[in-house]
PDB file of C-alpha atoms and ligand atoms in Angstrom:
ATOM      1  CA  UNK A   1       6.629 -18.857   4.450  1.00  0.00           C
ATOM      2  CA  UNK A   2       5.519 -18.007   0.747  1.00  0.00           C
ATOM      3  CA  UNK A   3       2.449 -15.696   0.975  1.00  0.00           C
ATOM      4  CA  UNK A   4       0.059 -15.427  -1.544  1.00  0.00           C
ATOM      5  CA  UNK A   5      -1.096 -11.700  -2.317  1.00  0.00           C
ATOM      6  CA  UNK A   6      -3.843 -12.445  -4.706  1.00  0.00           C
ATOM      7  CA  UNK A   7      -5.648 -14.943  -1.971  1.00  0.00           C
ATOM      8  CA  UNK A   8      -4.361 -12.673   0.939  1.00  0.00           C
ATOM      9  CA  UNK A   9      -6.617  -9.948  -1.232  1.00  0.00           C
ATOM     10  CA  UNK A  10      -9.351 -11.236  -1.801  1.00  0.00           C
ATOM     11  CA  UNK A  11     -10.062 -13.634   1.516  1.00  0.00           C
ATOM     12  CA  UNK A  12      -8.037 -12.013   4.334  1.00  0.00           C
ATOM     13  CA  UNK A  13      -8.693  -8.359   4.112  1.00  0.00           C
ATOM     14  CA  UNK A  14     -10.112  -8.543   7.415  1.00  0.00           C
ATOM     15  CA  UNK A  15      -7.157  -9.115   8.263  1.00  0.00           C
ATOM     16  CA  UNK A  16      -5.881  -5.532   7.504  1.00  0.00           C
ATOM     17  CA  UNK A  17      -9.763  -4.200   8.272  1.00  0.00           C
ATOM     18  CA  UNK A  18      -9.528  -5.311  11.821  1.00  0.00           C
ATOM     19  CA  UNK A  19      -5.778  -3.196  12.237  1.00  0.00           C
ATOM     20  CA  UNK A  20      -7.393  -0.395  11.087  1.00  0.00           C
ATOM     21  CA  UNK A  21      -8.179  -0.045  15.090  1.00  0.00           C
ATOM     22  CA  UNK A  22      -4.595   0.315  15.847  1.00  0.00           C
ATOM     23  CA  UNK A  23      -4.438   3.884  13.787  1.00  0.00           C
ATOM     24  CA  UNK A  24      -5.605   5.329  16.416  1.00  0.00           C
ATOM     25  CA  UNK A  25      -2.428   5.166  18.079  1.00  0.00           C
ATOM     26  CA  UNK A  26      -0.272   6.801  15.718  1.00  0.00           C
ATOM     27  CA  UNK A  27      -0.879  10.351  15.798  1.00  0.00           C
ATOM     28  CA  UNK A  28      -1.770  12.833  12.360  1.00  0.00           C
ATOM     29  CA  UNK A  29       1.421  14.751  12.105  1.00  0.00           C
ATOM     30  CA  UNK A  30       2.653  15.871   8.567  1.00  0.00           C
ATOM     31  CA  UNK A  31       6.495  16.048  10.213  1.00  0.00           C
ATOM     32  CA  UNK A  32       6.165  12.464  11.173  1.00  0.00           C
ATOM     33  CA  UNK A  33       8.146   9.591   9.163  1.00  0.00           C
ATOM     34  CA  UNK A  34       6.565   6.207   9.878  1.00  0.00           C
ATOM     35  CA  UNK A  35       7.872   2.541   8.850  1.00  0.00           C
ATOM     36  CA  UNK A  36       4.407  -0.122   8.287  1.00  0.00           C
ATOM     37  CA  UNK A  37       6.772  -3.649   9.307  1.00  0.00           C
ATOM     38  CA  UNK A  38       5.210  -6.216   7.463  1.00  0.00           C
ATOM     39  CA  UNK A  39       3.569  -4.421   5.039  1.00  0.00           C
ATOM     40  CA  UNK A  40       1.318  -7.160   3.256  1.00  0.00           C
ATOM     41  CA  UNK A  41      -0.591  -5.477   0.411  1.00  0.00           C
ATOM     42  CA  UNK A  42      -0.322  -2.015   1.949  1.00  0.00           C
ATOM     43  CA  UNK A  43      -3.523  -1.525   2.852  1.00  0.00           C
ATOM     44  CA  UNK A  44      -2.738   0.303   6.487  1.00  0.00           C
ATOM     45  CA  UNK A  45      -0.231   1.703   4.806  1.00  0.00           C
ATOM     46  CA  UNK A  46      -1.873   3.550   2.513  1.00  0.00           C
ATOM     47  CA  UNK A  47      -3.788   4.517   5.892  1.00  0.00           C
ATOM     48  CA  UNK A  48      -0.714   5.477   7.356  1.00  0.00           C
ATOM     49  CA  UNK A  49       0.556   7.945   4.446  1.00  0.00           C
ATOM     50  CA  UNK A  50      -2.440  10.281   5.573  1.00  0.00           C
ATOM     51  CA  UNK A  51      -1.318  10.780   8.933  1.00  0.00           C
ATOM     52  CA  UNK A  52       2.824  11.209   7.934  1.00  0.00           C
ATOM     53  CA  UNK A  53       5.000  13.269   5.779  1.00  0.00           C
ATOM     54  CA  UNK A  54       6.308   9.697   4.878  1.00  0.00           C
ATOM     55  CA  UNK A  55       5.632   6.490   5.120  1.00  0.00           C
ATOM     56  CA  UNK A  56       7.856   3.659   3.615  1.00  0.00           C
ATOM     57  CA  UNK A  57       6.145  -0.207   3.812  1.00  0.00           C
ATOM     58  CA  UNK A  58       8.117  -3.067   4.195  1.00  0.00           C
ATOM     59  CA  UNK A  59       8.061  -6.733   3.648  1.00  0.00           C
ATOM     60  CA  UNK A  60       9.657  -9.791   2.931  1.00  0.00           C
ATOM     61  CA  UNK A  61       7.362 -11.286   0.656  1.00  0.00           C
ATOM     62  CA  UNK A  62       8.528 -10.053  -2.854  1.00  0.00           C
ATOM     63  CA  UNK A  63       4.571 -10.745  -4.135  1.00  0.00           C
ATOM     64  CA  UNK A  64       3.626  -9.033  -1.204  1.00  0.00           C
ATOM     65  CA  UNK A  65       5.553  -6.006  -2.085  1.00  0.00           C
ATOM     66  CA  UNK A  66       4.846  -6.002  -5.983  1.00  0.00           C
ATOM     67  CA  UNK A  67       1.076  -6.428  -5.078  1.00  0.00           C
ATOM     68  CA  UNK A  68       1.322  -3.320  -2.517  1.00  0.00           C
ATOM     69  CA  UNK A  69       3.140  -1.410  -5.531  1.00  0.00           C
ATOM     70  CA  UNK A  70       0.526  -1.928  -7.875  1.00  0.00           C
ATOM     71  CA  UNK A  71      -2.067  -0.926  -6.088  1.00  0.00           C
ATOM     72  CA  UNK A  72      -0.346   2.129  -4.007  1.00  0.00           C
ATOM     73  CA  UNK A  73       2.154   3.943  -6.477  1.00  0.00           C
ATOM     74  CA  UNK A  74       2.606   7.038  -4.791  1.00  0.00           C
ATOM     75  CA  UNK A  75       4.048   5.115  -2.012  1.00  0.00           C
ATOM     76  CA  UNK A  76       7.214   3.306  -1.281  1.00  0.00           C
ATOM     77  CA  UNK A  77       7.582  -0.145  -0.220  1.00  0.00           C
ATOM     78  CA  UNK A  78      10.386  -2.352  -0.288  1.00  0.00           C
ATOM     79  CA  UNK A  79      11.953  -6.096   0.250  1.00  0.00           C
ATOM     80  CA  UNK A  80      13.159  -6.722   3.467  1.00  0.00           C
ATOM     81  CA  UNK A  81      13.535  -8.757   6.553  1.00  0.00           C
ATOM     82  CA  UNK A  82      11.964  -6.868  10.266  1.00  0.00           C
ATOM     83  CA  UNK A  83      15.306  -9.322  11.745  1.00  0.00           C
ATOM     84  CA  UNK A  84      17.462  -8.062   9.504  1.00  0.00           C
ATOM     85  CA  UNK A  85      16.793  -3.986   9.616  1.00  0.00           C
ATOM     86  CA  UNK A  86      19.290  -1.890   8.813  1.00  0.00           C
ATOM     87  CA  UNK A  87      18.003   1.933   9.500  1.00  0.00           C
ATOM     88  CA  UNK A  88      19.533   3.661  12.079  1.00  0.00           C
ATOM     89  CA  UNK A  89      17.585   6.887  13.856  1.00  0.00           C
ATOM     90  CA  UNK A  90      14.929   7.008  10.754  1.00  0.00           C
ATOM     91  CA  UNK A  91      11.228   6.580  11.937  1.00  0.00           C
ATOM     92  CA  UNK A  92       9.048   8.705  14.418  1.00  0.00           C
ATOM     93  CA  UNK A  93       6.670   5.851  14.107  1.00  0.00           C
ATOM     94  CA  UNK A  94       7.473   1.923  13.672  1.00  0.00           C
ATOM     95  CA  UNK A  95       3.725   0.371  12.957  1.00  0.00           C
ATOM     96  CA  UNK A  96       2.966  -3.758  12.605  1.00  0.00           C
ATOM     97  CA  UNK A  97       0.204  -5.415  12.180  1.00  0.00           C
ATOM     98  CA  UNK A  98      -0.830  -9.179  12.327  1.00  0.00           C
ATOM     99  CA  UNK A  99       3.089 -10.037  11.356  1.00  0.00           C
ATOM    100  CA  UNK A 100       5.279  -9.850  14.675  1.00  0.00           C
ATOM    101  CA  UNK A 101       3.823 -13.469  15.721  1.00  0.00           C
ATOM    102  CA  UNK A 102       5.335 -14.655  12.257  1.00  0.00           C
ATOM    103  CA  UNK A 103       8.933 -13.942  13.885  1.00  0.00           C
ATOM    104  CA  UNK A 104      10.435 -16.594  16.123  1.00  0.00           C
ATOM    105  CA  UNK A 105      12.832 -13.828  17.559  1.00  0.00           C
ATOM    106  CA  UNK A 106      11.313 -10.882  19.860  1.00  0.00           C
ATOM    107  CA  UNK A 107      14.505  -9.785  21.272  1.00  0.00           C
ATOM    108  CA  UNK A 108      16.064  -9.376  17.929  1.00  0.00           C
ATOM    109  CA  UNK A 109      12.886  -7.341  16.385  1.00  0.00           C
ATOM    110  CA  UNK A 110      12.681  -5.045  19.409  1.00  0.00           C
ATOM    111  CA  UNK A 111      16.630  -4.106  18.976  1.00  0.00           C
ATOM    112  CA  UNK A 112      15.671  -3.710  15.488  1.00  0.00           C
ATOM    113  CA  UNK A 113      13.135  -1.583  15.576  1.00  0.00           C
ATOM    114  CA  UNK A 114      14.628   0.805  18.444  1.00  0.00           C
ATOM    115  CA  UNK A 115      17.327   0.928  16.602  1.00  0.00           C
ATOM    116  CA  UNK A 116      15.488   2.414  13.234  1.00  0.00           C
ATOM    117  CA  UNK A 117      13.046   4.892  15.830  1.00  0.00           C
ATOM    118  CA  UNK A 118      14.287   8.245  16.776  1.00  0.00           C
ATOM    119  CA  UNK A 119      14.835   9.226  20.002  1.00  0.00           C
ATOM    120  CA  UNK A 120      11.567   9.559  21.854  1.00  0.00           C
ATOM    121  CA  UNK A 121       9.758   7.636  18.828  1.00  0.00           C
ATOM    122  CA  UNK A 122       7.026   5.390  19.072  1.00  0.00           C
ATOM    123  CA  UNK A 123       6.211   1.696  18.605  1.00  0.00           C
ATOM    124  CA  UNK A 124       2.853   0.375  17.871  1.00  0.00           C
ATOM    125  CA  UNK A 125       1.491  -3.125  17.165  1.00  0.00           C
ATOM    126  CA  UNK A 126      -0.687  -5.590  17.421  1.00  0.00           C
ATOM    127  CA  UNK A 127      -0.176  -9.680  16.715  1.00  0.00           C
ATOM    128  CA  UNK A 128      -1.201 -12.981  18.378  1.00  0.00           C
ATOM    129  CA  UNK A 129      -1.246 -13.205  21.790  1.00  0.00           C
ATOM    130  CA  UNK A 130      -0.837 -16.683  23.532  1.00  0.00           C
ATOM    131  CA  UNK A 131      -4.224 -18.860  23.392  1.00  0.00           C
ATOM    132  CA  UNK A 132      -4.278 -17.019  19.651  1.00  0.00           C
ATOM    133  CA  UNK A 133      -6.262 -19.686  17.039  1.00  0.00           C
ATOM    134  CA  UNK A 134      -5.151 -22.506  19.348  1.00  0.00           C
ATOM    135  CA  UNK A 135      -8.716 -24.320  18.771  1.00  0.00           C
ATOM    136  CA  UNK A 136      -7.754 -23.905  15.228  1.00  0.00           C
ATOM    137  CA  UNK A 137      -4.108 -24.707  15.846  1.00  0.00           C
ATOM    138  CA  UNK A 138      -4.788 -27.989  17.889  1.00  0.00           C
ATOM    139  CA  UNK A 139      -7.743 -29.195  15.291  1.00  0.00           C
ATOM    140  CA  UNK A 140      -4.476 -29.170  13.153  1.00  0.00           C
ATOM    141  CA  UNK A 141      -2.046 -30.756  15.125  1.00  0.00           C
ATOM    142  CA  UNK A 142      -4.535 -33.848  15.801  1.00  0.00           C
ATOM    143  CA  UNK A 143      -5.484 -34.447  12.490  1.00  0.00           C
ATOM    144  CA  UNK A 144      -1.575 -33.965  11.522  1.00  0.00           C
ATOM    145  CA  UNK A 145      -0.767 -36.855  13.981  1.00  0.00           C
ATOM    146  CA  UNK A 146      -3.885 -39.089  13.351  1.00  0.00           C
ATOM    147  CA  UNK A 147      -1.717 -39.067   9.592  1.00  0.00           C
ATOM    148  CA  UNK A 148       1.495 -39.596  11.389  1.00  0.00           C
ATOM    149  CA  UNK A 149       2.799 -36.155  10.420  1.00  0.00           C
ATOM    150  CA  UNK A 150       4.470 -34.139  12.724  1.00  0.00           C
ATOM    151  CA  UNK A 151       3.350 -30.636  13.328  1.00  0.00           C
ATOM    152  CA  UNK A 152       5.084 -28.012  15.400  1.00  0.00           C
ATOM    153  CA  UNK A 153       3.877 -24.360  15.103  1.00  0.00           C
ATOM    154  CA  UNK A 154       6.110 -22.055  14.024  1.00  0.00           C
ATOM    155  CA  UNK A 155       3.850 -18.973  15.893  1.00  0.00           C
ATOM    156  CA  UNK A 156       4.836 -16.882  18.809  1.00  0.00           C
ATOM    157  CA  UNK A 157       2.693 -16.262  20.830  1.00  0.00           C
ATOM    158  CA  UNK A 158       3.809 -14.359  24.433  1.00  0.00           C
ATOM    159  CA  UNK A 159       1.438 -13.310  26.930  1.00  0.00           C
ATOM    160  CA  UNK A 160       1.133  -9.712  27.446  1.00  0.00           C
ATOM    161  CA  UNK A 161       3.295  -9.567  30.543  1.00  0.00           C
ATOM    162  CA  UNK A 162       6.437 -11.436  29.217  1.00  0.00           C
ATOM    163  CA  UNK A 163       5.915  -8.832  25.704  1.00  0.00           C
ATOM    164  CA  UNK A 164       6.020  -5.995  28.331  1.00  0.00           C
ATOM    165  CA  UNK A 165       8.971  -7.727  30.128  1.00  0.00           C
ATOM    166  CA  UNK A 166      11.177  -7.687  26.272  1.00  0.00           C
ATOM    167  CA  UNK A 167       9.851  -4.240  25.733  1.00  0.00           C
ATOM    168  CA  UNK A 168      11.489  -2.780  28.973  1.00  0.00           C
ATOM    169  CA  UNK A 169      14.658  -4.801  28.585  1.00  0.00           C
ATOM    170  CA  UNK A 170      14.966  -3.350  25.297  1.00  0.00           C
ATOM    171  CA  UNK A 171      14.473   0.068  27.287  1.00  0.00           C
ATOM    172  CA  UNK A 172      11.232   0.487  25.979  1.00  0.00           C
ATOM    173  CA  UNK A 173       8.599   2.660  27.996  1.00  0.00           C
ATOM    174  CA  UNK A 174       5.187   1.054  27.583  1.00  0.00           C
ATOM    175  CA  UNK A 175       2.095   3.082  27.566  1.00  0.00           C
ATOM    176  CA  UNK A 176      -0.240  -0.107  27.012  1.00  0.00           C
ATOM    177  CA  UNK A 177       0.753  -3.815  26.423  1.00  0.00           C
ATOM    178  CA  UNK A 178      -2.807  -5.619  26.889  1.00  0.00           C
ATOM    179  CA  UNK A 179      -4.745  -8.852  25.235  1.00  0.00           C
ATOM    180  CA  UNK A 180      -8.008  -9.131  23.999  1.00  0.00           C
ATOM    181  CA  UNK A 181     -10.029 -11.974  22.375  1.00  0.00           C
ATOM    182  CA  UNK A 182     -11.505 -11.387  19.509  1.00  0.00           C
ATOM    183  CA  UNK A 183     -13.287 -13.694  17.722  1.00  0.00           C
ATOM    184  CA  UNK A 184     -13.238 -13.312  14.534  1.00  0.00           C
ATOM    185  CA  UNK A 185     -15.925 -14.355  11.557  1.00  0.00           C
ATOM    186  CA  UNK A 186     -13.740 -15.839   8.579  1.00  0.00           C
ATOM    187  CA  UNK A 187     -15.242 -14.997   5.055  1.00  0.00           C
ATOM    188  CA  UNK A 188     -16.885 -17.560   2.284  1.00  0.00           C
ATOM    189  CA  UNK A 189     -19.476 -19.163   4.397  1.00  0.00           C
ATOM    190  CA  UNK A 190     -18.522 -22.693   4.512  1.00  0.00           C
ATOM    191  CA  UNK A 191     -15.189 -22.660   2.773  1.00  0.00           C
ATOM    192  CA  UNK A 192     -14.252 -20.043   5.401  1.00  0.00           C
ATOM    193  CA  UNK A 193     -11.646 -22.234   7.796  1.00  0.00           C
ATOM    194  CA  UNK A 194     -10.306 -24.082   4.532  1.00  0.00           C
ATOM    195  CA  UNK A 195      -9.310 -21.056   2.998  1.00  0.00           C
ATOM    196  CA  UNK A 196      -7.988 -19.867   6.138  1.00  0.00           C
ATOM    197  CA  UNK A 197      -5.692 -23.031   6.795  1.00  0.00           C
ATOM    198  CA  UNK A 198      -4.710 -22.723   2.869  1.00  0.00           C
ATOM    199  CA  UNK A 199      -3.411 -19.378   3.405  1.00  0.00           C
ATOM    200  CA  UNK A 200      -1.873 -19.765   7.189  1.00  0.00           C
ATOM    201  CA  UNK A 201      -1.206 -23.221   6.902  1.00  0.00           C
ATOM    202  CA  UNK A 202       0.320 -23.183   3.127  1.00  0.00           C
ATOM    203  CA  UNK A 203       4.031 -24.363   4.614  1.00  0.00           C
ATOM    204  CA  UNK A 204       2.541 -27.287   6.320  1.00  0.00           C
ATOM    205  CA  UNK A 205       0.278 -28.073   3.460  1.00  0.00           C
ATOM    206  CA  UNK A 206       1.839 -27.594  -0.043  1.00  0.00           C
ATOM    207  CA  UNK A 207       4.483 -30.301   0.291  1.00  0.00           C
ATOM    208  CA  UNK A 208       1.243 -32.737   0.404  1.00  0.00           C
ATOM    209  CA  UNK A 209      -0.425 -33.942  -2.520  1.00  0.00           C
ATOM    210  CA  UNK A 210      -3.664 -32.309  -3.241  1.00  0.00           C
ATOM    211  CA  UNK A 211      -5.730 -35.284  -2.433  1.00  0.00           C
ATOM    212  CA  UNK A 212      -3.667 -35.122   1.081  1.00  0.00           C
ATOM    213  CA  UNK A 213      -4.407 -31.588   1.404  1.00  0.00           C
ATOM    214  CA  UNK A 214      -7.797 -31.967   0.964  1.00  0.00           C
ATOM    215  CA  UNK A 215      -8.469 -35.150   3.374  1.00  0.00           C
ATOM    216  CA  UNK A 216      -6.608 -32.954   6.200  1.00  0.00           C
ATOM    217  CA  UNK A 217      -8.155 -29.915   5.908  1.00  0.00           C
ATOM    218  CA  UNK A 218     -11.555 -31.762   5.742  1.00  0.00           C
ATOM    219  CA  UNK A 219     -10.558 -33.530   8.962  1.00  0.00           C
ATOM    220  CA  UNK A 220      -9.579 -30.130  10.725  1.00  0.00           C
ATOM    221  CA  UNK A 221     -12.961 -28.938   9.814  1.00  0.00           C
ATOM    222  CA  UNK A 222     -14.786 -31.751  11.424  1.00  0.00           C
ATOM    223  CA  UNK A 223     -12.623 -31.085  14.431  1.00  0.00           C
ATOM    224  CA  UNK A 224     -13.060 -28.003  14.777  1.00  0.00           C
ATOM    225  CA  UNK A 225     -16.323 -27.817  14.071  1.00  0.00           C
ATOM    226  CA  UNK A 226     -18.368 -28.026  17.363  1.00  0.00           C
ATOM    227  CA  UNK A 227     -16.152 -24.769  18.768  1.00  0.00           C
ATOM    228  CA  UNK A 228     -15.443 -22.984  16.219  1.00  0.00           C
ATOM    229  CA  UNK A 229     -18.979 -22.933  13.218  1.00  0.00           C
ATOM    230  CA  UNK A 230     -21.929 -20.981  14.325  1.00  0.00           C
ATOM    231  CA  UNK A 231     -24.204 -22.380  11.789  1.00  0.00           C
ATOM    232  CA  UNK A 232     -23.622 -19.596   9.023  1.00  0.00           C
ATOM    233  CA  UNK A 233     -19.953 -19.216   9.465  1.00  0.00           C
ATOM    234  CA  UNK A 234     -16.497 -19.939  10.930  1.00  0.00           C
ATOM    235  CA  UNK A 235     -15.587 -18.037  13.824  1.00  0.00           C
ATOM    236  CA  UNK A 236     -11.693 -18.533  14.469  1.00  0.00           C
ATOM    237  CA  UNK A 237     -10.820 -17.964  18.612  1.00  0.00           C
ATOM    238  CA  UNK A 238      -8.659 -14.676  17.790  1.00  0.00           C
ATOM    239  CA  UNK A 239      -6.778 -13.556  20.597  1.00  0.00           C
ATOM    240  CA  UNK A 240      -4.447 -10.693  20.066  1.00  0.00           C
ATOM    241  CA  UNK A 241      -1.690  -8.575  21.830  1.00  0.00           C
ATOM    242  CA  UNK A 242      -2.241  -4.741  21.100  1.00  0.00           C
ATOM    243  CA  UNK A 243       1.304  -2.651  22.370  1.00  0.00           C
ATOM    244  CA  UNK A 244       2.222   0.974  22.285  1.00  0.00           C
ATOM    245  CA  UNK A 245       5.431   2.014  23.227  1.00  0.00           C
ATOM    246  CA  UNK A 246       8.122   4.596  23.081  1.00  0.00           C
ATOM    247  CA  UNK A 247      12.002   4.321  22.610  1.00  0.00           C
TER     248      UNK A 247
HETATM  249  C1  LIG B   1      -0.995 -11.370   7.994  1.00  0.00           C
HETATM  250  S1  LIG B   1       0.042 -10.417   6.960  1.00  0.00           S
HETATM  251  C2  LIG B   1      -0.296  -8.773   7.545  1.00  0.00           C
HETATM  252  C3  LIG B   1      -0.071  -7.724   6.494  1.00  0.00           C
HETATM  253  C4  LIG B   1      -0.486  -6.296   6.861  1.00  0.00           C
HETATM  254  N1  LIG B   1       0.280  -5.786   7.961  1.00  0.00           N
HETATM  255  C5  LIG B   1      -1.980  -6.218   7.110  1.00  0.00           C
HETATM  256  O1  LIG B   1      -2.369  -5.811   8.208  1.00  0.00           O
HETATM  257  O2  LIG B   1      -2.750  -6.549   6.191  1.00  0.00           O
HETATM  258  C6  LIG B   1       1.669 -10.743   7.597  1.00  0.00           C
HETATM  259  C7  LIG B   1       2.761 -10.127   6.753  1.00  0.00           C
HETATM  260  O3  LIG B   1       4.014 -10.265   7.449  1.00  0.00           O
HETATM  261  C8  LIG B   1       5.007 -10.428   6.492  1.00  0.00           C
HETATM  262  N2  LIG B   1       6.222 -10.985   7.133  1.00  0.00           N
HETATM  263  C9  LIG B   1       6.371 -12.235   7.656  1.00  0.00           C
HETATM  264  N3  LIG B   1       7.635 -12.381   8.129  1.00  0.00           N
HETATM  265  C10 LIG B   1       8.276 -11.204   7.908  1.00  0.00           C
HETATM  266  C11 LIG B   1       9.591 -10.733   8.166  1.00  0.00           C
HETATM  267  N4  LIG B   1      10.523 -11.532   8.744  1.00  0.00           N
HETATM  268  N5  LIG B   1       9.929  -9.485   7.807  1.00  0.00           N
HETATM  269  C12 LIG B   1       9.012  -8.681   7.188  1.00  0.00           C
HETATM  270  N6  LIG B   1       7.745  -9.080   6.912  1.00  0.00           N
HETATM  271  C13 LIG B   1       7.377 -10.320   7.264  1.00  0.00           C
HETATM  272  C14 LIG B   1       4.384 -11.378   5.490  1.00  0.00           C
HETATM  273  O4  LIG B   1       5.070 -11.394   4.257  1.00  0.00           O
HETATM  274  C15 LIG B   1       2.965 -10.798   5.400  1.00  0.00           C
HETATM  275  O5  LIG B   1       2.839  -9.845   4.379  1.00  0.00           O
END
């Protein structure tokens, strides 16, 4: 999916806000090399560089990536694909946020990703877990069929048992694989869940025509509206997976 940085920015930092939680997890150690997997605009990252000798970001959004250069020069991020890794025996540390849920292949990404840790190295992430947005998801997928277009979400989202169950096949030891709901209050008031859908949605909605857009976005929000607006503001049914493990 195309991701736009400048929007990303400016109306989803809470996306990156809300992983700042996950820090925890990755211990300060100057000797440690640590790869952020799915960079975005390197905002954890820059997090990350304070706690490591190095820290390289990585994404497969080019505008991601030249948006996470320009605001972080001192630190390296690149192009790339978390299916496609190449590293071998690089990272003490292999950190995610809000992207694994973007990748339709788990097995493949946990491979990866042991492959690129060292020995004894140390996974830690956090995504959608199963039941994640699905008010939002299924205000979607009805006003998507009341239009006679098909939707089908391209999101995984496992339950917490059946991550655990990929990270031990993958010989994986977990130390905590557990899901929480969060709910979580989207910015800009009223325009909140139309912004959201523009952003999340943007695959689904740019091959519309604007006035298209606009009609099913507006019917989403009247969907969605009796679960999911408080009175001052959207509050999208976040529920996420939070894993740390070690290779
Ligand atoms: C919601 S953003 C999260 C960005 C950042 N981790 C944060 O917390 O702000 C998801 C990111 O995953 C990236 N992404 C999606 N698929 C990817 C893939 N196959 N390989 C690498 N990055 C990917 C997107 O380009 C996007 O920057």
């Amino acid at each position: 999916m195309d991701w736009n940085a400048t929007l990303y920015e400016e109306r989803h930092g809470f996306v990156a806000e809300y992983g700042k939680g996950l820090l925890e997890f990755v211990p300060v150690d100057p000797r440690q090399a640590i790869l952020d997997l799915g960079c975005g605009t390197g905002t954890l990252t820059s997090e990350l560089a304070a706690r490591a000798g190095t820290v390289l970001g990585l994404d497969a959004s080019p505008e991601m990536v030249t948006a996470a250069r320009a605001r972080f020069p001192d630190i390296d991020f690149i192009t790339g694909d978390a299916l496609e890794l190449s590293f071998e025996n690089r990272f003490d540390t292999v950190f995610s946020n809000a992207v694994f849920h973007w990748l339709p292949d788990h097995d493949r990404l946990l491979k990866n990703i042991r492959r690129a840790l060292k020995p004894g190295g140390r996974l830690v992430c956090e995504f959608g877990a199963k039941g994640n947005v699905a008010a939002v998801e299924n205000a979607f997928a009805r006003a998507c069929e009341e239009r006679g277009l098909r939707y089908e979400s391209r999101f995984t989202f496992p339950e917490p048992e059946a991550f655990a169950r990929q990270l031990a096949e993958n010989r994986f030891t977990c130390e905590l694989v557990v899901a929480y709901a969060r709910p979580t209050v989207l910015q800009n008031g009223e325009s909140g869940l139309r912004h959201w859908l523009r952003q999340f949605f943007a695959a689904e909605l740019r091959p519309l025509p604007e006035s298209a857009q606009e009609a099913l976005t507006s019917r989403v929000e009247e969907l969605a509206r009796p679960s999911l607006w408080n009175g001052k503001a959207w509050v999208a049914d976040y529920r996420r997976l939070r894993a740390v493990a070690h290779s």
